[in-house]
Structure formats: structure tokens, C-alpha cells
Amino acid sequence: MIKEYGIIGAIVGDVIGSSYEFDNTKSIDFELFRAGTEFTDDSILTVATMDVLNKNDINYGYIQAYQNFSKKYPSVYGDGFCKWRDSDDPQPYNSWGNGSAMRVSPVGWAFNSVEEVMAEAKRSAEVTHNHPEGIKGAQATAVAVYMARVGKSKEEIGDFISETFGYDLSRTVSEIRSSHRFNENCQSTVPESIIAFLESSDFENAIRLAVSLGGDSDTITSIAGGIAGAFYKDIPGYIVQKVLEYLPKEFIDIITEFSKFTDLSPVSPGPK
Ligand SMILES: [Mg+2]
């Protein structure tokens, strides 16, 4: 049994955002599930991160997990990532793409201090995304998940992220929406995703705001969903049930095992 559905926030975001990546909407009023809805690389590699943290085995790290899962589960991975995946001697390729941020949310659940979360987010990013912006995108996302999980307020989360990482979080979703175009950089998708979370009123609203930005919808919604899941904890049952129907049994098993980390959580005072 999955003990706390907040841990699948990033996967929910990916699944719901998937059909809008190449068919953007700029509205929050859209069908959550429709033809073309599926899990994509964001879910696959999030589950791979969970698998590493579950196993906690020195001989099974992010390189093996990301290679294994991406070979086993086809999706639209980036070109650089595909070369890396197929290499016998995979080396980081200095990416600042948002791939480092979309797979990192489990790190915010599995560690209990900002320092540990930052260090582990860097480890997960730098096997591929060793450019400073790639590492920063992963750290900002994971720290936001961590702070949300332990009951920090949106104001505390936003202030910490903008001070630590220099992201401009002062813009609004409607300001961003009019000019945001498809872009896969951490620098122009991670802050946008965090803003969608900060402006949201509940989990579903965070997902809807993130999709409504347009652009790289599955990844933006996955990053926002990971943080929103940690903050609101409660994902509506009709969304959880539907998303789980899209996932392979192996994913459900890994997510279920990953639930053990929710015991680490200090008792949450709930969203503020
Ligand atoms: Mg994707």
C-alpha cells in the first residue's frame, strides 16, 4: 500500500501534462486525462531515483538506474541523454536541461536536512547534468520538495529558493503565460514550475496552473506536481486512481516501497 500519495506528485504531473506537451493549452480549464495521456521519461526516471534510494546499495547508483530504466521503458528522451544511456562508459555531458529537476523529487522525501537534500540532489544530477545550472535546478526542486514536506510555508519556501539560487519568483503565472515558449533549460522552467506551485490553492490547481504555462508541459507539471504533492500531501482520489492505472506494476511496487520514507517525515503541521 502506498502510505502517502504526495510522493507521486511528480508522476501525477507528468501523466497529466503528457498530452499537452505538443498540444499546449494556455487555460486551466482542460481535460486531465484524454487520448495521448501516458507516463513519460519524467515518471520513468523519478521511479529510477526512488529505486536507488530504496536499495541504498553502494553498487547500484544513479548511473545504473537511469541507464536501466531508460532502456527498459521507451519514451522521448533528449539526444544527449540517449547517447549517454547507450554508452558503456557514460560520462556527464554538461547539460543544463530540466532532466535533472524532473527526476529529483524523491530526494526531498528521503533526507531530513537541507544540507543532505542539496548534496544528494547534486549526486543525482551530476551523472549527466554537471553544468552548474543543471545541478542548481535539481537542488532547487529537491529543496522545495523537502521544505514543503516538513511544513514550511510558501513564503518561506519562495524566499529560501530565490535567495539561495537566485531565481526570480516575483512573477505571476499570468505574466509568464503570455510569453512562455517551449524550452527545456532548468533556468527557464524550474522557476516557472515553482511559481505555479506558489500560486496554487490546492494540488489539482497547481497541476492546472503548471499545464497552463504551455511549453514543456509534462516536465513543468512534473516539477510543480512534485512540490505540490509534498506540500498539500492530499491528492484527490479520482486523480490518484486514474494515474495509477497508467503505470506498470514495477513502478507501483517501487513507489510502494518508497512509502517507507514517509515515516521519516516530522508530523506535518499541514499546509499554511
Ligand atoms: Mg517527458
Short mmCIF file of C-alpha atoms and ligand atoms in Angstrom, two decimals, residues 14 21 40-42 218-219, ligand 1:
data_model
loop_
_atom_site.label_atom_id
_atom_site.label_comp_id
_atom_site.label_asym_id
_atom_site.label_seq_id
_atom_site.Cartn_x
_atom_site.Cartn_y
_atom_site.Cartn_z
CA ASP A 14 3.97 14.11 -15.81
CA GLU A 21 3.49 18.90 -24.32
CA THR A 40 6.86 9.65 -19.93
CA ASP A 41 10.58 9.99 -19.13
CA ASP A 42 9.82 12.24 -16.13
CA ASP A 218 4.88 17.31 -18.83
CA THR A 219 8.16 18.36 -17.24
MG MG B 1 8.56 13.89 -20.66
#
